[in-house]
Tab-separated table of C-alpha atoms and ligand atoms in Angstrom:
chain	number	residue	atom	x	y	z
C	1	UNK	CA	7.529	18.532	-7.024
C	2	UNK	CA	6.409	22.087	-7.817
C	3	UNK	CA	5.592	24.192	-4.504
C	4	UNK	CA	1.566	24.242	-4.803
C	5	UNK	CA	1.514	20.355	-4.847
C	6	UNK	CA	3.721	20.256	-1.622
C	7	UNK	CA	1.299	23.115	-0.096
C	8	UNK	CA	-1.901	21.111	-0.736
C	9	UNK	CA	-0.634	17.678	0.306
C	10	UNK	CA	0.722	19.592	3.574
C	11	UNK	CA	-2.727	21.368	3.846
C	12	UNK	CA	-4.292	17.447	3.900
C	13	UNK	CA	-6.218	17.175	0.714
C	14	UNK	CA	-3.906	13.704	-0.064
C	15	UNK	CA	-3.431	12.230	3.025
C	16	UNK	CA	-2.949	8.959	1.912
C	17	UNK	CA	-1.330	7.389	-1.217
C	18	UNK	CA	-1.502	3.546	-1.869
C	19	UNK	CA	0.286	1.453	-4.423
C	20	UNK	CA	-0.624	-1.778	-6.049
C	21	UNK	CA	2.769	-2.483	-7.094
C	22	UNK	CA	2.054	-4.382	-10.372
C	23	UNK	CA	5.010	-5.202	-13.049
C	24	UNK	CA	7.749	-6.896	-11.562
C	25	UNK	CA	7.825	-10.045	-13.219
C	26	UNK	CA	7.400	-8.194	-16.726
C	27	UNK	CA	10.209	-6.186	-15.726
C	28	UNK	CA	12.604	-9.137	-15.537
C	29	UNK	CA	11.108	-10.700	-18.620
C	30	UNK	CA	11.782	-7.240	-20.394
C	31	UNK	CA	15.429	-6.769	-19.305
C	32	UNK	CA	16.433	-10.384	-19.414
C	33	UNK	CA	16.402	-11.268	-16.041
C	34	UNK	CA	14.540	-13.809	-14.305
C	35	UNK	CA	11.309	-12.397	-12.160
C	36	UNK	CA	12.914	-13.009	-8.561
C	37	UNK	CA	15.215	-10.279	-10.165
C	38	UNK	CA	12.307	-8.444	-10.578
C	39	UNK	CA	11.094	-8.856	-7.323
C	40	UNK	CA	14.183	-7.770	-6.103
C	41	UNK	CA	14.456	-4.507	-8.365
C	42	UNK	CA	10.705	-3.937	-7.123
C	43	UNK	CA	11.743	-3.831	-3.742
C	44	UNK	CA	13.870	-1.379	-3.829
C	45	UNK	CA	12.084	1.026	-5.379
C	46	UNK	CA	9.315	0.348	-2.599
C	47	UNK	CA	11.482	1.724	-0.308
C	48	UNK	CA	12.419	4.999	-2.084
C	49	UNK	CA	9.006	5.725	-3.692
C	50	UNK	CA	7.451	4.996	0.770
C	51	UNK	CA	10.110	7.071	1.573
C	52	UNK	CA	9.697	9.545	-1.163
C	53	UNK	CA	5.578	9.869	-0.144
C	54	UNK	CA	6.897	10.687	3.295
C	55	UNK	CA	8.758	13.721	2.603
C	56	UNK	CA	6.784	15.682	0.055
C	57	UNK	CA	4.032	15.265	3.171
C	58	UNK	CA	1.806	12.364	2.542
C	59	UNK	CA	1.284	10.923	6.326
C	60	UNK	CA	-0.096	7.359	5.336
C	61	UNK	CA	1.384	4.921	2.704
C	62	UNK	CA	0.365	1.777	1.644
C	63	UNK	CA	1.820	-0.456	-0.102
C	64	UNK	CA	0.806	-3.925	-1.909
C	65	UNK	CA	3.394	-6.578	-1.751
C	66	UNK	CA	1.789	-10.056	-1.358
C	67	UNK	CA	-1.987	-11.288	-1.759
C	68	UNK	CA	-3.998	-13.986	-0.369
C	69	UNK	CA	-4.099	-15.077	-4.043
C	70	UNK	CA	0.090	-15.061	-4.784
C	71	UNK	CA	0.216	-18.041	-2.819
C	72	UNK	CA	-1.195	-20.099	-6.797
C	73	UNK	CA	2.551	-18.729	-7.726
C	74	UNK	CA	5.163	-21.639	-8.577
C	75	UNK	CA	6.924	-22.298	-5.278
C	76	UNK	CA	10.190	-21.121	-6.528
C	77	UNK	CA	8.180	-17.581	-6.669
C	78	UNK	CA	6.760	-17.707	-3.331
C	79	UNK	CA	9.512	-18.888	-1.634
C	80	UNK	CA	12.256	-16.020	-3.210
C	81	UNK	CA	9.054	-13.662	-1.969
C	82	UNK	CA	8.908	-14.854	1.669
C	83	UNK	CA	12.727	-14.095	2.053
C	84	UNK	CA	12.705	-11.219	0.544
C	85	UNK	CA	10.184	-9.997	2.825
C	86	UNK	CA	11.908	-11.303	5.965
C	87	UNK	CA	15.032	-9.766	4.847
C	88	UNK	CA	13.624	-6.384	4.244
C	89	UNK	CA	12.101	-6.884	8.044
C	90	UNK	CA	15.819	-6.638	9.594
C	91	UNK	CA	16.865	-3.851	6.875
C	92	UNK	CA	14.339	-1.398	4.437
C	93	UNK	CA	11.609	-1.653	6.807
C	94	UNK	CA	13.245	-1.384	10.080
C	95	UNK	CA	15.221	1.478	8.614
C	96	UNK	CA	11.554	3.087	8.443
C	97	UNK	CA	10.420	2.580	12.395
C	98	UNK	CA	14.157	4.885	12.763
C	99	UNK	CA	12.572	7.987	10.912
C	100	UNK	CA	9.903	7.635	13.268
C	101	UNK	CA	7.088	6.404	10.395
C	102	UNK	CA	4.900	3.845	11.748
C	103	UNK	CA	4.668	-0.061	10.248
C	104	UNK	CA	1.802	-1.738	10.039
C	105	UNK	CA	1.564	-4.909	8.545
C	106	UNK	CA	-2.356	-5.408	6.576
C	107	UNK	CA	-3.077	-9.111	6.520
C	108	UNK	CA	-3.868	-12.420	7.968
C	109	UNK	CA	-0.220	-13.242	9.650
C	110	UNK	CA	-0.838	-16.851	10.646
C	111	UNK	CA	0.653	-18.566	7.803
C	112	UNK	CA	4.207	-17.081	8.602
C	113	UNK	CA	7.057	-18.679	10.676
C	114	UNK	CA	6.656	-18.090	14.472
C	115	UNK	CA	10.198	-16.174	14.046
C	116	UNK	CA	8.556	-13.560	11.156
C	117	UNK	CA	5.830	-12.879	13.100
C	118	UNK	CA	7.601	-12.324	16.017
C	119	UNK	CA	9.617	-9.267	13.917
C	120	UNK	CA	6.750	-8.083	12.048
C	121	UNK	CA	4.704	-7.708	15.532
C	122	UNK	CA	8.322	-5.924	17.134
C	123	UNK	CA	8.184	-3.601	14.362
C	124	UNK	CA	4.767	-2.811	14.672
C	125	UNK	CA	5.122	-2.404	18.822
C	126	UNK	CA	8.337	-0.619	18.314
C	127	UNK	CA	6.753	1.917	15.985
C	128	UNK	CA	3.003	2.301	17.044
C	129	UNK	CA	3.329	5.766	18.734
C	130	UNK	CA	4.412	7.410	15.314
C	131	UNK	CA	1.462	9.159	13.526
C	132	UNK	CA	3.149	9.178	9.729
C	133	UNK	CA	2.394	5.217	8.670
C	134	UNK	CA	3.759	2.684	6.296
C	135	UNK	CA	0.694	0.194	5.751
C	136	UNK	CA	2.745	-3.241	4.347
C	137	UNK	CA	0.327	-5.629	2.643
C	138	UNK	CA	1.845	-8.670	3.249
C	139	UNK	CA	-0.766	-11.779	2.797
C	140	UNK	CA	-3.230	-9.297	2.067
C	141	UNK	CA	-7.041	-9.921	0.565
C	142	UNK	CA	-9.473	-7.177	0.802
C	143	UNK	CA	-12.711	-9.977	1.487
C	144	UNK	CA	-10.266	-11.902	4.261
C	145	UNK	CA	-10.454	-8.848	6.261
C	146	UNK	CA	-13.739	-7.624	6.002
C	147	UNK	CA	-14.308	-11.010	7.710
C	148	UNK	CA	-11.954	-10.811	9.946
C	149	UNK	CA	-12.927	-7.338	10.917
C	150	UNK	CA	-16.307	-8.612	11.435
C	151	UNK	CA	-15.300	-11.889	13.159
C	152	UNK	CA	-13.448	-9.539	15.656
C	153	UNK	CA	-15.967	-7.634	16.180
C	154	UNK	CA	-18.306	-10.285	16.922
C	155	UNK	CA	-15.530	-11.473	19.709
C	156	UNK	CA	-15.572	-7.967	20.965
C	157	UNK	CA	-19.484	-8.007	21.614
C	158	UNK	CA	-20.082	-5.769	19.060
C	159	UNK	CA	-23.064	-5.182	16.927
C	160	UNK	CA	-22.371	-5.227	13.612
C	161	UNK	CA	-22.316	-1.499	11.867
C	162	UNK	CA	-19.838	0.322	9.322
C	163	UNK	CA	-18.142	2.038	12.309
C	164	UNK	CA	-17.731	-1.282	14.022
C	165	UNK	CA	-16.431	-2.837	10.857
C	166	UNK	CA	-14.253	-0.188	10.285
C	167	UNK	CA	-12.639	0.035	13.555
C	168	UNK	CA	-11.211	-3.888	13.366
C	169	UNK	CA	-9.725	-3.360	9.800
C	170	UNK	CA	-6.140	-4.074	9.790
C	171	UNK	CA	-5.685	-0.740	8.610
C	172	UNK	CA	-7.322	0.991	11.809
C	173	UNK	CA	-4.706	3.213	11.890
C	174	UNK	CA	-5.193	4.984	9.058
C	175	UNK	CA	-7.786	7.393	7.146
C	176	UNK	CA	-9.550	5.479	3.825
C	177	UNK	CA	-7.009	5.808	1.281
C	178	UNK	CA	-7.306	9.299	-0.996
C	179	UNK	CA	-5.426	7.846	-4.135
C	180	UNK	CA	-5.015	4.234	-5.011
C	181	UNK	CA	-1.924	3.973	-7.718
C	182	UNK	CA	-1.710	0.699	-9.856
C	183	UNK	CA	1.191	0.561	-12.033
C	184	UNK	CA	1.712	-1.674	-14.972
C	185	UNK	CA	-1.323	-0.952	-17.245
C	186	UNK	CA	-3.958	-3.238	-15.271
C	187	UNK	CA	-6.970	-1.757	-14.282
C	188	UNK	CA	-8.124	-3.779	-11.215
C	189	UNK	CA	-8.290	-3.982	-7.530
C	190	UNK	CA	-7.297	-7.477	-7.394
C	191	UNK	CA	-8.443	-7.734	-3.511
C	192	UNK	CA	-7.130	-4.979	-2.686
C	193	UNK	CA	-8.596	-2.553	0.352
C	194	UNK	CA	-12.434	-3.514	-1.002
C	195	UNK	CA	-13.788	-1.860	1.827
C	196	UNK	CA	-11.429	1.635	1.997
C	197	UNK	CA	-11.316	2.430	-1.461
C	198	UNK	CA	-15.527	3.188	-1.551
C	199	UNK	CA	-14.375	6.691	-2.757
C	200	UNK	CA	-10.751	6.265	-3.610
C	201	UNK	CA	-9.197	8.351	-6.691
C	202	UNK	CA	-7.905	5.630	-9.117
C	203	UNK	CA	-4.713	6.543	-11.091
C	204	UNK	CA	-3.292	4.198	-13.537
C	205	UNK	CA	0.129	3.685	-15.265
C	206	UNK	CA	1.735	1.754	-17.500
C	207	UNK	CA	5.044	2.486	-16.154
C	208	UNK	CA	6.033	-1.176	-14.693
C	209	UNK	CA	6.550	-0.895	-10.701
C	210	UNK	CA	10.439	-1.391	-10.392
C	211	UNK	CA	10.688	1.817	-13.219
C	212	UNK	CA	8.409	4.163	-10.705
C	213	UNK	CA	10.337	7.341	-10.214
C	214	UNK	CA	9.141	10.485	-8.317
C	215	UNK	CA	8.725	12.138	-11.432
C	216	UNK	CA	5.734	9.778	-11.617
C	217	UNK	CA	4.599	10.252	-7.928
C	218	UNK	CA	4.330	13.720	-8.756
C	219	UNK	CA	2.521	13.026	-11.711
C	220	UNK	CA	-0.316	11.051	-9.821
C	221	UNK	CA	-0.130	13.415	-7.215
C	222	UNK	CA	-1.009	16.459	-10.034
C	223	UNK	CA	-4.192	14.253	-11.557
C	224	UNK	CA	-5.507	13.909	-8.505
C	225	UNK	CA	-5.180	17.318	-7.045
C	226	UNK	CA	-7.435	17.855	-10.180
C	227	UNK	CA	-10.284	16.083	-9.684
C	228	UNK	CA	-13.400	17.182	-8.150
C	229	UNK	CA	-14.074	14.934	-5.127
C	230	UNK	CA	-18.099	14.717	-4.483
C	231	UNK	CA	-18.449	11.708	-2.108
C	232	UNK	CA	-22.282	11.565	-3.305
C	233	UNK	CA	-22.833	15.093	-2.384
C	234	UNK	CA	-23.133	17.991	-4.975
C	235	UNK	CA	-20.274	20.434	-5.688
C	236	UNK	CA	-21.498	24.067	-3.740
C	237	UNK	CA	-19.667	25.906	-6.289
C	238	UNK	CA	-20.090	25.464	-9.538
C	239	UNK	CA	-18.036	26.480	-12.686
C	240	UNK	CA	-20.262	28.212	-15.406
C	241	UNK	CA	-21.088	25.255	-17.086
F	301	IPE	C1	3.938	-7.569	-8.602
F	301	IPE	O1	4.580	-7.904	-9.773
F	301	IPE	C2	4.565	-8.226	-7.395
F	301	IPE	C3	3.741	-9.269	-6.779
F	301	IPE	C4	2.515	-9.563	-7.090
F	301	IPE	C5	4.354	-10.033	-5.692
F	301	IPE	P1	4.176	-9.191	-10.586
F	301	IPE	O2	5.031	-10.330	-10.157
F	301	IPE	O3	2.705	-9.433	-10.513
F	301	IPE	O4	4.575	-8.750	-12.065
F	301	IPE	P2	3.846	-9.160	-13.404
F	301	IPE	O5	2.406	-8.768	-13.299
F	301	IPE	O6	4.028	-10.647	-13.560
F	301	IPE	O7	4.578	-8.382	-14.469
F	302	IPE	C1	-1.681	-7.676	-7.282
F	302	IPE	O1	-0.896	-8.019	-8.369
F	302	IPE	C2	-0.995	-8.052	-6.012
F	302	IPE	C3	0.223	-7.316	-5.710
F	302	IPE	C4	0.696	-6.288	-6.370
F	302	IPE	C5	0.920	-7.756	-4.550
F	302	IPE	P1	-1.107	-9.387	-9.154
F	302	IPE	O2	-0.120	-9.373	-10.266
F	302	IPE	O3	-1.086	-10.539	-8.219
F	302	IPE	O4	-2.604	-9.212	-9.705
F	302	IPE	P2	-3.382	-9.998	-10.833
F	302	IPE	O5	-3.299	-11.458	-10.499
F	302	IPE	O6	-2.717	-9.679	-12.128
F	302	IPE	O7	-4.784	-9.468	-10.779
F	303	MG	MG1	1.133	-8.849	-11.686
């Protein structure tokens, strides 16, 4: 990454990168393999592109791994996802709480075994006074938690306002994403952070997720240092045309 990237990422202009890790499955498909291969191949590079975010200076990562709609996946699927999660919960992730990022897991957590959730809450306790962040979306849908975050703020006595909504997201800990990534060619949010991406940058690839090198984190890092953010205001300095 050339040094004027790193200085405006460090400055805080991309605070926060998240990926909707699309591709695994064609992946496999492509290289022969079967897709649990893919899934596998996919997780790996989730841990070096999170890790790679980290050190060129983005604070808050988040990745998509699991929606509320993967579930309609064959069983075979699902299942070779759920221990490849729980494995990565005693290795890749844990390895991430011990460089002092932050895990937080986005979703509804009810559906795992009493033993997963007991980790993925450890994690989360072990790790919550870290300010860099590694948002996991595990069992993840963007309109689940907007109701959740609403429910729980009903619980909480709380009128209903974006602040309020805001504040019981499961990503809380976080600023709204600046950069939303989808790899694989598709163009859609399939559930994905509804509410925080209101004025996301979008960047698409059609590099398949388990192929994602830095090369192409610094390329969607470049694009979006680019673009002219207006968040409904006007730009006070305009060019000459
Ligand atoms: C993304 O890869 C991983 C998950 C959704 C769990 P896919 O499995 O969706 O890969 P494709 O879209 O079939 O290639
Ligand atoms: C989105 O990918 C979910 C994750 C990356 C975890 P999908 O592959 O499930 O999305 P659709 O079904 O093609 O929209
Ligand atoms: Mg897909």
């Amino acid at each position: 990454m050339d040094r004027e990237t790193k200085e405006r990422i460090a400055s805080g202009e991309l605070r926060h990168i998240a990926f909707i890790m699309d591709g695994n499955g064609r992946w496999a498909t492509r290289a022969g393999k079967s897709r649990n291969e893919g899934h596998r191949k996919g997780a790996k590079t989730f841990e070096e592109i999170a890790s790679y975010c980290h050190e060129i200076g983005v604070r808050h990562v988040t990745v998509y791994a699991f929606s509320t709609e993967n579930w309609r996946r064959p069983e075979s699927e699902v299942s070779a996802l759920m221990r490849l999660f729980s494995s990565y919960l005693d290795t890749a992730i844990r390895r991430f709480t011990e460089k002092k990022v932050r895990v937080v897991f986005l979703g509804d957590k009810t559906p795992f075994p009493p033993a997963i959730v007991k980790k993925m809450k450890r994690l989360e306790s072990d790790s919550s006074s870290y300010s860099d962040t590694l948002n996991i979306a595990f069992n993840y849908g963007g309109r689940e938690e907007i109701v959740h975050a609403c429910r729980e703020a009903l619980a909480a006595g709380e009128e209903i306002s974006e602040e309020a909504v805001a504040r019981h997201l499961y990503t809380a800990a976080s600023p709204d994403p600046d950069l939303i990534v989808r790899t694989a060619g598709e163009m859609r949010l399939s559930n994905f952070l509804l509410w925080q991406a209101a004025y996301a940058e979008f960047y698409y690839t059609d590099v398949l997720w388990p192929d994602m090198t830095f090369a192409d984190v610094d390329k969607a890092c470049v694009d979006f240092l680019r673009r002219k953010r207006n968040f409904g205001g006007i730009d006070p300095n305009p060019g000459p045309d």
